[in-house]
Amino acid sequence: MDAALLEQMLLGALLALSVYLPLRCGQLSLATPGFYAVGGYVAALLSTGVPAFAGSGATSPLPALVAEMVLGGMLAGLIALAIGGPVLRLRGIYLAIATIALVEILRVLNLNLPFTGGAMGIFGIPQPFAHARGYVLFTLALLALACWLCQRLEALRLGRAMAAIRDDELAAASLGIDTPRTKLIAFVASAVLAGLTGALAAHFFNSWNARAGSFDASITTLAFVVFGGSRFWLGPVLGGLALTALPELLRPVGDLRLILFGAVILLGPLFFPQGLVTAERLRWLAALLGRGRHRDRQAPQAP
């Protein structure tokens, strides 16, 4: 597979995990593209305007990329922390509308601020890797870390509190769970992950503009989670990988590819209302793998 496409798939999986984290608390937040754009602008501005981050011409040092990702994630997290209190008082579709409004506000700001390059954006962002394969390995490590943290979350008190809020917020509050604080933690964690991803993506795409954080991107990232499933972290990862790759894999059919892509997004929830990854399918897969290992142990050994 082409390394550039694989890198885009991995970035899509990271953004899907960013949408998944608030959903663990039952919060339908569509703010991920806004925080993604913020992280990207931090990386673009630092690497093109600050000599310590710029490196030598077209290349930049890897530690500078890591520092930009940390700063981009921190800024996105601080914005989420500042607005999370009032915004997370909303629920369901009202929260979704409020977070879409946030994405649009950030997009308009990015279009009009004097240092963001306007509609054209920022070009010539230096590259920390000579080839897309370097990005793939780096992003794969970041995705593995994010997946491990999500898996660890399942066993932690915070993760159980999130699941309790998702299932019944009033019951969770009556059990002593600090529901506003738990939802805010999930919202900030989502923003930090999106900011980190944006900083990395800005270098990969070599340019950055306000289109990175738009309403269309909000719907696309939500489709990743709906298609893959929102109950387990594996679902968003699978949805992000598959739906990012699909338009490129359908390119041989020409203009029909967008129709087919839309049909997949439309029919996916009809045939798989809970997404591709559900508890039943995971148990079935575990039982299938368990039977396979059992047959291997029972197989006679060669003399």
PDB file of C-alpha atoms in Angstrom:
ATOM      1  CA  MET A   1       0.000   0.000   0.000  1.00  0.00           C
ATOM      2  CA  ASP A   2       1.143   3.544  -0.715  1.00  0.00           C
ATOM      3  CA  ALA A   3       2.828   5.041   2.368  1.00  0.00           C
ATOM      4  CA  ALA A   4       1.095   8.410   1.938  1.00  0.00           C
ATOM      5  CA  LEU A   5      -2.345   6.764   1.935  1.00  0.00           C
ATOM      6  CA  LEU A   6      -1.395   4.644   4.946  1.00  0.00           C
ATOM      7  CA  GLU A   7      -0.324   7.790   6.808  1.00  0.00           C
ATOM      8  CA  GLN A   8      -3.680   9.448   6.070  1.00  0.00           C
ATOM      9  CA  MET A   9      -5.471   6.339   7.332  1.00  0.00           C
ATOM     10  CA  LEU A  10      -3.507   6.449  10.595  1.00  0.00           C
ATOM     11  CA  LEU A  11      -4.286  10.155  11.031  1.00  0.00           C
ATOM     12  CA  GLY A  12      -7.968   9.338  10.443  1.00  0.00           C
ATOM     13  CA  ALA A  13      -7.813   6.641  13.140  1.00  0.00           C
ATOM     14  CA  LEU A  14      -6.338   9.136  15.627  1.00  0.00           C
ATOM     15  CA  LEU A  15      -9.095  11.658  14.878  1.00  0.00           C
ATOM     16  CA  ALA A  16     -11.695   8.920  15.307  1.00  0.00           C
ATOM     17  CA  LEU A  17     -10.294   8.169  18.777  1.00  0.00           C
ATOM     18  CA  SER A  18     -10.591  11.877  19.556  1.00  0.00           C
ATOM     19  CA  VAL A  19     -14.333  11.715  18.754  1.00  0.00           C
ATOM     20  CA  TYR A  20     -14.636   8.458  20.711  1.00  0.00           C
ATOM     21  CA  LEU A  21     -13.376   9.837  24.045  1.00  0.00           C
ATOM     22  CA  PRO A  22     -16.325  12.210  24.726  1.00  0.00           C
ATOM     23  CA  LEU A  23     -18.681   9.499  23.443  1.00  0.00           C
ATOM     24  CA  ARG A  24     -17.451   7.274  26.281  1.00  0.00           C
ATOM     25  CA  CYS A  25     -19.354   9.739  28.480  1.00  0.00           C
ATOM     26  CA  GLY A  26     -22.292   9.829  26.079  1.00  0.00           C
ATOM     27  CA  GLN A  27     -21.243  13.291  24.847  1.00  0.00           C
ATOM     28  CA  LEU A  28     -21.764  13.921  21.133  1.00  0.00           C
ATOM     29  CA  SER A  29     -18.959  16.413  20.563  1.00  0.00           C
ATOM     30  CA  LEU A  30     -18.065  17.384  16.988  1.00  0.00           C
ATOM     31  CA  ALA A  31     -15.288  19.802  17.990  1.00  0.00           C
ATOM     32  CA  THR A  32     -12.415  17.497  16.970  1.00  0.00           C
ATOM     33  CA  PRO A  33     -11.641  19.248  13.617  1.00  0.00           C
ATOM     34  CA  GLY A  34     -11.432  22.623  15.381  1.00  0.00           C
ATOM     35  CA  PHE A  35      -8.809  21.368  17.832  1.00  0.00           C
ATOM     36  CA  TYR A  36      -7.084  19.522  14.989  1.00  0.00           C
ATOM     37  CA  ALA A  37      -6.771  22.820  13.107  1.00  0.00           C
ATOM     38  CA  VAL A  38      -5.422  24.588  16.208  1.00  0.00           C
ATOM     39  CA  GLY A  39      -2.662  21.980  16.614  1.00  0.00           C
ATOM     40  CA  GLY A  40      -1.795  22.245  12.936  1.00  0.00           C
ATOM     41  CA  TYR A  41      -1.515  26.033  13.046  1.00  0.00           C
ATOM     42  CA  VAL A  42       0.769  25.847  16.087  1.00  0.00           C
ATOM     43  CA  ALA A  43       3.124  23.529  14.199  1.00  0.00           C
ATOM     44  CA  ALA A  44       2.909  25.546  10.962  1.00  0.00           C
ATOM     45  CA  LEU A  45       3.604  28.885  12.653  1.00  0.00           C
ATOM     46  CA  LEU A  46       6.454  27.617  14.810  1.00  0.00           C
ATOM     47  CA  SER A  47       8.205  25.626  12.108  1.00  0.00           C
ATOM     48  CA  THR A  48       8.026  28.427   9.522  1.00  0.00           C
ATOM     49  CA  GLY A  49       8.557  31.425  11.786  1.00  0.00           C
ATOM     50  CA  VAL A  50      10.748  30.433  14.741  1.00  0.00           C
ATOM     51  CA  PRO A  51      14.364  29.522  13.889  1.00  0.00           C
ATOM     52  CA  ALA A  52      14.652  27.050  16.779  1.00  0.00           C
ATOM     53  CA  PHE A  53      11.819  24.979  15.268  1.00  0.00           C
ATOM     54  CA  ALA A  54      12.528  25.647  11.596  1.00  0.00           C
ATOM     55  CA  GLY A  55      15.704  23.588  11.280  1.00  0.00           C
ATOM     56  CA  SER A  56      17.657  23.930   8.074  1.00  0.00           C
ATOM     57  CA  GLY A  57      15.456  24.925   5.155  1.00  0.00           C
ATOM     58  CA  ALA A  58      13.143  22.130   4.046  1.00  0.00           C
ATOM     59  CA  THR A  59      13.918  19.843   6.983  1.00  0.00           C
ATOM     60  CA  SER A  60      13.244  20.235  10.672  1.00  0.00           C
ATOM     61  CA  PRO A  61      14.603  18.237  13.621  1.00  0.00           C
ATOM     62  CA  LEU A  62      12.446  15.497  15.126  1.00  0.00           C
ATOM     63  CA  PRO A  63      12.613  17.010  18.660  1.00  0.00           C
ATOM     64  CA  ALA A  64      11.102  20.197  17.228  1.00  0.00           C
ATOM     65  CA  LEU A  65       8.172  18.168  15.871  1.00  0.00           C
ATOM     66  CA  VAL A  66       7.634  16.559  19.278  1.00  0.00           C
ATOM     67  CA  ALA A  67       7.755  19.979  20.960  1.00  0.00           C
ATOM     68  CA  GLU A  68       5.241  21.393  18.455  1.00  0.00           C
ATOM     69  CA  MET A  69       2.916  18.442  19.059  1.00  0.00           C
ATOM     70  CA  VAL A  70       3.112  18.997  22.814  1.00  0.00           C
ATOM     71  CA  LEU A  71       2.433  22.733  22.438  1.00  0.00           C
ATOM     72  CA  GLY A  72      -0.373  22.142  19.928  1.00  0.00           C
ATOM     73  CA  GLY A  73      -1.989  19.570  22.205  1.00  0.00           C
ATOM     74  CA  MET A  74      -1.632  21.874  25.215  1.00  0.00           C
ATOM     75  CA  LEU A  75      -3.218  24.853  23.431  1.00  0.00           C
ATOM     76  CA  ALA A  76      -6.105  22.726  22.185  1.00  0.00           C
ATOM     77  CA  GLY A  77      -6.529  21.301  25.695  1.00  0.00           C
ATOM     78  CA  LEU A  78      -6.552  24.781  27.248  1.00  0.00           C
ATOM     79  CA  ILE A  79      -9.239  25.942  24.798  1.00  0.00           C
ATOM     80  CA  ALA A  80     -11.296  22.852  25.632  1.00  0.00           C
ATOM     81  CA  LEU A  81     -10.797  23.489  29.354  1.00  0.00           C
ATOM     82  CA  ALA A  82     -11.925  27.104  28.990  1.00  0.00           C
ATOM     83  CA  ILE A  83     -15.117  26.364  27.062  1.00  0.00           C
ATOM     84  CA  GLY A  84     -15.845  22.887  28.408  1.00  0.00           C
ATOM     85  CA  GLY A  85     -17.596  24.032  31.574  1.00  0.00           C
ATOM     86  CA  PRO A  86     -20.500  25.874  29.918  1.00  0.00           C
ATOM     87  CA  VAL A  87     -20.611  23.793  26.719  1.00  0.00           C
ATOM     88  CA  LEU A  88     -20.822  20.432  28.484  1.00  0.00           C
ATOM     89  CA  ARG A  89     -23.957  21.530  30.304  1.00  0.00           C
ATOM     90  CA  LEU A  90     -25.644  20.732  26.990  1.00  0.00           C
ATOM     91  CA  ARG A  91     -26.515  17.206  25.913  1.00  0.00           C
ATOM     92  CA  GLY A  92     -27.205  15.248  22.752  1.00  0.00           C
ATOM     93  CA  ILE A  93     -27.934  17.195  19.596  1.00  0.00           C
ATOM     94  CA  TYR A  94     -27.643  20.532  21.449  1.00  0.00           C
ATOM     95  CA  LEU A  95     -24.040  19.742  22.387  1.00  0.00           C
ATOM     96  CA  ALA A  96     -23.366  18.668  18.791  1.00  0.00           C
ATOM     97  CA  ILE A  97     -24.705  22.008  17.485  1.00  0.00           C
ATOM     98  CA  ALA A  98     -22.650  23.972  20.033  1.00  0.00           C
ATOM     99  CA  THR A  99     -19.436  22.161  19.105  1.00  0.00           C
ATOM    100  CA  ILE A 100     -20.133  22.659  15.384  1.00  0.00           C
ATOM    101  CA  ALA A 101     -20.469  26.371  16.165  1.00  0.00           C
ATOM    102  CA  LEU A 102     -17.088  26.225  17.917  1.00  0.00           C
ATOM    103  CA  VAL A 103     -15.521  24.647  14.820  1.00  0.00           C
ATOM    104  CA  GLU A 104     -16.981  27.395  12.626  1.00  0.00           C
ATOM    105  CA  ILE A 105     -15.789  30.155  15.000  1.00  0.00           C
ATOM    106  CA  LEU A 106     -12.251  28.742  14.942  1.00  0.00           C
ATOM    107  CA  ARG A 107     -12.401  28.411  11.144  1.00  0.00           C
ATOM    108  CA  VAL A 108     -13.455  32.043  10.698  1.00  0.00           C
ATOM    109  CA  LEU A 109     -10.757  33.184  13.123  1.00  0.00           C
ATOM    110  CA  ASN A 110      -8.148  31.175  11.235  1.00  0.00           C
ATOM    111  CA  LEU A 111      -9.308  32.750   7.977  1.00  0.00           C
ATOM    112  CA  ASN A 112      -9.071  36.307   9.276  1.00  0.00           C
ATOM    113  CA  LEU A 113      -6.211  36.442  11.748  1.00  0.00           C
ATOM    114  CA  PRO A 114      -3.234  38.316  10.244  1.00  0.00           C
ATOM    115  CA  PHE A 115      -0.671  35.590  10.982  1.00  0.00           C
ATOM    116  CA  THR A 116      -2.513  32.487   9.701  1.00  0.00           C
ATOM    117  CA  GLY A 117      -2.150  33.190   5.992  1.00  0.00           C
ATOM    118  CA  GLY A 118      -5.850  33.811   5.312  1.00  0.00           C
ATOM    119  CA  ALA A 119      -7.599  31.491   2.864  1.00  0.00           C
ATOM    120  CA  MET A 120      -4.313  30.361   1.321  1.00  0.00           C
ATOM    121  CA  GLY A 121      -2.873  29.267   4.660  1.00  0.00           C
ATOM    122  CA  ILE A 122       0.761  28.533   5.438  1.00  0.00           C
ATOM    123  CA  PHE A 123       3.024  26.792   2.930  1.00  0.00           C
ATOM    124  CA  GLY A 124       6.485  25.266   2.968  1.00  0.00           C
ATOM    125  CA  ILE A 125       6.262  23.585   6.358  1.00  0.00           C
ATOM    126  CA  PRO A 126       9.603  21.776   6.838  1.00  0.00           C
ATOM    127  CA  GLN A 127       9.691  17.992   6.938  1.00  0.00           C
ATOM    128  CA  PRO A 128      11.124  16.009   9.875  1.00  0.00           C
ATOM    129  CA  PHE A 129      11.153  12.818   7.761  1.00  0.00           C
ATOM    130  CA  ALA A 130      12.645  12.334   4.316  1.00  0.00           C
ATOM    131  CA  HIS A 131       9.928   9.876   3.229  1.00  0.00           C
ATOM    132  CA  ALA A 132       6.308   9.143   4.069  1.00  0.00           C
ATOM    133  CA  ARG A 133       7.426   5.852   5.634  1.00  0.00           C
ATOM    134  CA  GLY A 134       9.000   7.865   8.474  1.00  0.00           C
ATOM    135  CA  TYR A 135       5.628   9.506   9.144  1.00  0.00           C
ATOM    136  CA  VAL A 136       3.928   6.114   9.056  1.00  0.00           C
ATOM    137  CA  LEU A 137       6.223   4.640  11.706  1.00  0.00           C
ATOM    138  CA  PHE A 138       5.946   7.723  13.923  1.00  0.00           C
ATOM    139  CA  THR A 139       2.149   7.921  13.607  1.00  0.00           C
ATOM    140  CA  LEU A 140       1.808   4.173  14.135  1.00  0.00           C
ATOM    141  CA  ALA A 141       3.680   4.529  17.429  1.00  0.00           C
ATOM    142  CA  LEU A 142       1.413   7.424  18.440  1.00  0.00           C
ATOM    143  CA  LEU A 143      -1.710   5.445  17.508  1.00  0.00           C
ATOM    144  CA  ALA A 144      -0.469   2.399  19.438  1.00  0.00           C
ATOM    145  CA  LEU A 145       0.093   4.588  22.498  1.00  0.00           C
ATOM    146  CA  ALA A 146      -3.379   6.131  22.174  1.00  0.00           C
ATOM    147  CA  CYS A 147      -4.978   2.673  21.794  1.00  0.00           C
ATOM    148  CA  TRP A 148      -3.071   1.377  24.832  1.00  0.00           C
ATOM    149  CA  LEU A 149      -4.260   4.333  26.914  1.00  0.00           C
ATOM    150  CA  CYS A 150      -7.856   3.748  25.783  1.00  0.00           C
ATOM    151  CA  GLN A 151      -7.549   0.060  26.692  1.00  0.00           C
ATOM    152  CA  ARG A 152      -6.109   0.984  30.102  1.00  0.00           C
ATOM    153  CA  LEU A 153      -9.000   3.391  30.565  1.00  0.00           C
ATOM    154  CA  GLU A 154     -11.402   0.428  30.507  1.00  0.00           C
ATOM    155  CA  ALA A 155      -9.890  -0.850  33.768  1.00  0.00           C
ATOM    156  CA  LEU A 156      -9.435   2.483  35.549  1.00  0.00           C
ATOM    157  CA  ARG A 157     -11.941   4.163  37.850  1.00  0.00           C
ATOM    158  CA  LEU A 158     -12.128   7.085  35.424  1.00  0.00           C
ATOM    159  CA  GLY A 159     -13.073   4.760  32.565  1.00  0.00           C
ATOM    160  CA  ARG A 160     -15.750   3.042  34.642  1.00  0.00           C
ATOM    161  CA  ALA A 161     -17.121   6.474  35.626  1.00  0.00           C
ATOM    162  CA  MET A 162     -17.295   7.423  31.939  1.00  0.00           C
ATOM    163  CA  ALA A 163     -19.179   4.229  31.115  1.00  0.00           C
ATOM    164  CA  ALA A 164     -21.594   4.815  33.987  1.00  0.00           C
ATOM    165  CA  ILE A 165     -22.331   8.357  32.760  1.00  0.00           C
ATOM    166  CA  ARG A 166     -22.863   7.066  29.233  1.00  0.00           C
ATOM    167  CA  ASP A 167     -25.353   4.453  30.440  1.00  0.00           C
ATOM    168  CA  ASP A 168     -27.297   6.686  32.872  1.00  0.00           C
ATOM    169  CA  GLU A 169     -25.964  10.080  33.929  1.00  0.00           C
ATOM    170  CA  LEU A 170     -28.514  10.636  36.693  1.00  0.00           C
ATOM    171  CA  ALA A 171     -27.837   7.227  38.210  1.00  0.00           C
ATOM    172  CA  ALA A 172     -24.080   7.859  37.997  1.00  0.00           C
ATOM    173  CA  ALA A 173     -24.458  11.193  39.800  1.00  0.00           C
ATOM    174  CA  SER A 174     -26.567   9.550  42.503  1.00  0.00           C
ATOM    175  CA  LEU A 175     -23.713   7.067  43.077  1.00  0.00           C
ATOM    176  CA  GLY A 176     -21.334   9.932  43.850  1.00  0.00           C
ATOM    177  CA  ILE A 177     -19.601  10.229  40.471  1.00  0.00           C
ATOM    178  CA  ASP A 178     -18.550  13.807  39.711  1.00  0.00           C
ATOM    179  CA  THR A 179     -20.197  13.863  36.289  1.00  0.00           C
ATOM    180  CA  PRO A 180     -19.217  17.438  35.206  1.00  0.00           C
ATOM    181  CA  ARG A 181     -15.556  16.790  36.050  1.00  0.00           C
ATOM    182  CA  THR A 182     -15.511  13.401  34.310  1.00  0.00           C
ATOM    183  CA  LYS A 183     -17.082  14.806  31.148  1.00  0.00           C
ATOM    184  CA  LEU A 184     -14.633  17.712  31.166  1.00  0.00           C
ATOM    185  CA  ILE A 185     -11.662  15.327  31.444  1.00  0.00           C
ATOM    186  CA  ALA A 186     -12.924  13.367  28.427  1.00  0.00           C
ATOM    187  CA  PHE A 187     -13.487  16.576  26.441  1.00  0.00           C
ATOM    188  CA  VAL A 188     -10.004  17.929  27.220  1.00  0.00           C
ATOM    189  CA  ALA A 189      -8.360  14.563  26.456  1.00  0.00           C
ATOM    190  CA  SER A 190     -10.163  14.537  23.104  1.00  0.00           C
ATOM    191  CA  ALA A 191      -8.881  18.054  22.334  1.00  0.00           C
ATOM    192  CA  VAL A 192      -5.299  17.198  23.303  1.00  0.00           C
ATOM    193  CA  LEU A 193      -5.291  14.145  21.025  1.00  0.00           C
ATOM    194  CA  ALA A 194      -6.743  16.178  18.133  1.00  0.00           C
ATOM    195  CA  GLY A 195      -4.150  18.935  18.685  1.00  0.00           C
ATOM    196  CA  LEU A 196      -1.288  16.427  18.664  1.00  0.00           C
ATOM    197  CA  THR A 197      -2.633  14.898  15.468  1.00  0.00           C
ATOM    198  CA  GLY A 198      -3.019  18.297  13.812  1.00  0.00           C
ATOM    199  CA  ALA A 199       0.592  19.264  14.527  1.00  0.00           C
ATOM    200  CA  LEU A 200       1.804  16.028  12.952  1.00  0.00           C
ATOM    201  CA  ALA A 201      -0.556  16.358   9.984  1.00  0.00           C
ATOM    202  CA  ALA A 202       0.614  19.920   9.223  1.00  0.00           C
ATOM    203  CA  HIS A 203       4.136  18.642   8.626  1.00  0.00           C
ATOM    204  CA  PHE A 204       2.932  15.663   6.609  1.00  0.00           C
ATOM    205  CA  PHE A 205       0.765  17.756   4.271  1.00  0.00           C
ATOM    206  CA  ASN A 206       3.470  20.437   3.988  1.00  0.00           C
ATOM    207  CA  SER A 207       0.814  23.192   4.152  1.00  0.00           C
ATOM    208  CA  TRP A 208      -2.043  24.132   6.439  1.00  0.00           C
ATOM    209  CA  ASN A 209      -5.180  26.237   6.055  1.00  0.00           C
ATOM    210  CA  ALA A 210      -8.595  26.756   7.596  1.00  0.00           C
ATOM    211  CA  ARG A 211     -10.193  23.946   5.574  1.00  0.00           C
ATOM    212  CA  ALA A 212      -8.568  21.442   7.949  1.00  0.00           C
ATOM    213  CA  GLY A 213     -11.149  22.371  10.570  1.00  0.00           C
ATOM    214  CA  SER A 214     -14.554  22.628   8.907  1.00  0.00           C
ATOM    215  CA  PHE A 215     -18.108  21.357   9.252  1.00  0.00           C
ATOM    216  CA  ASP A 216     -17.416  18.725   6.587  1.00  0.00           C
ATOM    217  CA  ALA A 217     -14.533  17.383   8.665  1.00  0.00           C
ATOM    218  CA  SER A 218     -16.827  17.193  11.715  1.00  0.00           C
ATOM    219  CA  ILE A 219     -19.263  14.972   9.823  1.00  0.00           C
ATOM    220  CA  THR A 220     -16.493  12.830   8.365  1.00  0.00           C
ATOM    221  CA  THR A 221     -14.870  12.155  11.751  1.00  0.00           C
ATOM    222  CA  LEU A 222     -18.257  11.342  13.249  1.00  0.00           C
ATOM    223  CA  ALA A 223     -18.841   8.870  10.400  1.00  0.00           C
ATOM    224  CA  PHE A 224     -15.614   7.082  11.405  1.00  0.00           C
ATOM    225  CA  VAL A 225     -17.085   6.323  14.826  1.00  0.00           C
ATOM    226  CA  VAL A 226     -20.613   5.525  13.622  1.00  0.00           C
ATOM    227  CA  PHE A 227     -19.261   3.120  11.003  1.00  0.00           C
ATOM    228  CA  GLY A 228     -16.745   1.398  13.280  1.00  0.00           C
ATOM    229  CA  GLY A 229     -18.745   1.467  16.504  1.00  0.00           C
ATOM    230  CA  SER A 230     -18.545   3.644  19.605  1.00  0.00           C
ATOM    231  CA  ARG A 231     -18.513   1.075  22.422  1.00  0.00           C
ATOM    232  CA  PHE A 232     -14.880  -0.030  22.146  1.00  0.00           C
ATOM    233  CA  TRP A 233     -11.797   1.874  21.053  1.00  0.00           C
ATOM    234  CA  LEU A 234     -11.194  -0.663  18.280  1.00  0.00           C
ATOM    235  CA  GLY A 235     -14.350   0.459  16.475  1.00  0.00           C
ATOM    236  CA  PRO A 236     -13.291   4.088  15.833  1.00  0.00           C
ATOM    237  CA  VAL A 237      -9.815   2.941  14.815  1.00  0.00           C
ATOM    238  CA  LEU A 238     -11.256   0.488  12.288  1.00  0.00           C
ATOM    239  CA  GLY A 239     -13.762   3.064  11.021  1.00  0.00           C
ATOM    240  CA  GLY A 240     -11.074   5.736  10.635  1.00  0.00           C
ATOM    241  CA  LEU A 241      -8.775   3.405   8.731  1.00  0.00           C
ATOM    242  CA  ALA A 242     -11.481   2.035   6.430  1.00  0.00           C
ATOM    243  CA  LEU A 243     -13.340   5.243   5.570  1.00  0.00           C
ATOM    244  CA  THR A 244     -10.120   7.180   4.963  1.00  0.00           C
ATOM    245  CA  ALA A 245      -8.864   4.533   2.563  1.00  0.00           C
ATOM    246  CA  LEU A 246     -12.152   3.868   0.762  1.00  0.00           C
ATOM    247  CA  PRO A 247     -12.294   6.984  -1.500  1.00  0.00           C
ATOM    248  CA  GLU A 248      -8.747   6.298  -2.702  1.00  0.00           C
ATOM    249  CA  LEU A 249      -9.357   2.587  -3.232  1.00  0.00           C
ATOM    250  CA  LEU A 250     -12.469   3.451  -5.274  1.00  0.00           C
ATOM    251  CA  ARG A 251     -10.571   5.923  -7.461  1.00  0.00           C
ATOM    252  CA  PRO A 252     -10.458   3.475 -10.462  1.00  0.00           C
ATOM    253  CA  VAL A 253     -14.252   3.803 -10.862  1.00  0.00           C
ATOM    254  CA  GLY A 254     -13.941   7.556 -11.485  1.00  0.00           C
ATOM    255  CA  ASP A 255     -16.731   9.892 -10.401  1.00  0.00           C
ATOM    256  CA  LEU A 256     -18.776   6.954  -9.148  1.00  0.00           C
ATOM    257  CA  ARG A 257     -16.410   6.619  -6.199  1.00  0.00           C
ATOM    258  CA  LEU A 258     -18.038   9.463  -4.274  1.00  0.00           C
ATOM    259  CA  ILE A 259     -21.483   7.934  -4.849  1.00  0.00           C
ATOM    260  CA  LEU A 260     -20.225   4.546  -3.647  1.00  0.00           C
ATOM    261  CA  PHE A 261     -18.495   6.175  -0.679  1.00  0.00           C
ATOM    262  CA  GLY A 262     -21.725   7.939   0.288  1.00  0.00           C
ATOM    263  CA  ALA A 263     -23.647   4.685  -0.131  1.00  0.00           C
ATOM    264  CA  VAL A 264     -21.272   2.908   2.268  1.00  0.00           C
ATOM    265  CA  ILE A 265     -21.736   5.638   4.901  1.00  0.00           C
ATOM    266  CA  LEU A 266     -25.510   5.513   4.368  1.00  0.00           C
ATOM    267  CA  LEU A 267     -25.933   1.737   4.369  1.00  0.00           C
ATOM    268  CA  GLY A 268     -23.361   1.003   7.092  1.00  0.00           C
ATOM    269  CA  PRO A 269     -25.570   2.135  10.005  1.00  0.00           C
ATOM    270  CA  LEU A 270     -28.578   0.382   8.419  1.00  0.00           C
ATOM    271  CA  PHE A 271     -26.901  -3.039   8.354  1.00  0.00           C
ATOM    272  CA  PHE A 272     -24.675  -2.469  11.417  1.00  0.00           C
ATOM    273  CA  PRO A 273     -26.601  -0.132  13.751  1.00  0.00           C
ATOM    274  CA  GLN A 274     -24.036  -0.537  16.539  1.00  0.00           C
ATOM    275  CA  GLY A 275     -21.058  -0.293  14.161  1.00  0.00           C
ATOM    276  CA  LEU A 276     -18.702  -2.989  12.931  1.00  0.00           C
ATOM    277  CA  VAL A 277     -17.173  -3.668  16.359  1.00  0.00           C
ATOM    278  CA  THR A 278     -19.628  -4.794  19.031  1.00  0.00           C
ATOM    279  CA  ALA A 279     -19.341  -6.844  22.214  1.00  0.00           C
ATOM    280  CA  GLU A 280     -20.987  -9.846  20.522  1.00  0.00           C
ATOM    281  CA  ARG A 281     -18.574  -9.814  17.582  1.00  0.00           C
ATOM    282  CA  LEU A 282     -15.568  -9.435  19.894  1.00  0.00           C
ATOM    283  CA  ARG A 283     -16.735 -12.430  21.954  1.00  0.00           C
ATOM    284  CA  TRP A 284     -17.292 -14.434  18.755  1.00  0.00           C
ATOM    285  CA  LEU A 285     -13.797 -13.526  17.544  1.00  0.00           C
ATOM    286  CA  ALA A 286     -12.254 -14.422  20.916  1.00  0.00           C
ATOM    287  CA  ALA A 287     -14.051 -17.798  20.910  1.00  0.00           C
ATOM    288  CA  LEU A 288     -12.921 -18.446  17.334  1.00  0.00           C
ATOM    289  CA  LEU A 289      -9.296 -17.687  18.195  1.00  0.00           C
ATOM    290  CA  GLY A 290      -9.577 -19.785  21.353  1.00  0.00           C
ATOM    291  CA  ARG A 291     -10.819 -22.807  19.376  1.00  0.00           C
ATOM    292  CA  GLY A 292      -7.973 -22.338  16.916  1.00  0.00           C
ATOM    293  CA  ARG A 293      -5.351 -22.386  19.685  1.00  0.00           C
ATOM    294  CA  HIS A 294      -7.033 -25.428  21.246  1.00  0.00           C
ATOM    295  CA  ARG A 295      -6.850 -27.328  17.937  1.00  0.00           C
ATOM    296  CA  ASP A 296      -3.159 -26.421  17.642  1.00  0.00           C
ATOM    297  CA  ARG A 297      -2.448 -27.891  21.068  1.00  0.00           C
ATOM    298  CA  GLN A 298      -4.447 -31.055  20.234  1.00  0.00           C
ATOM    299  CA  ALA A 299      -2.671 -31.614  16.905  1.00  0.00           C
ATOM    300  CA  PRO A 300      -0.315 -34.694  16.962  1.00  0.00           C
ATOM    301  CA  GLN A 301       3.360 -33.868  17.036  1.00  0.00           C
ATOM    302  CA  ALA A 302       5.532 -35.048  14.141  1.00  0.00           C
ATOM    303  CA  PRO A 303       8.017 -37.843  15.128  1.00  0.00           C
TER     304      PRO A 303
END
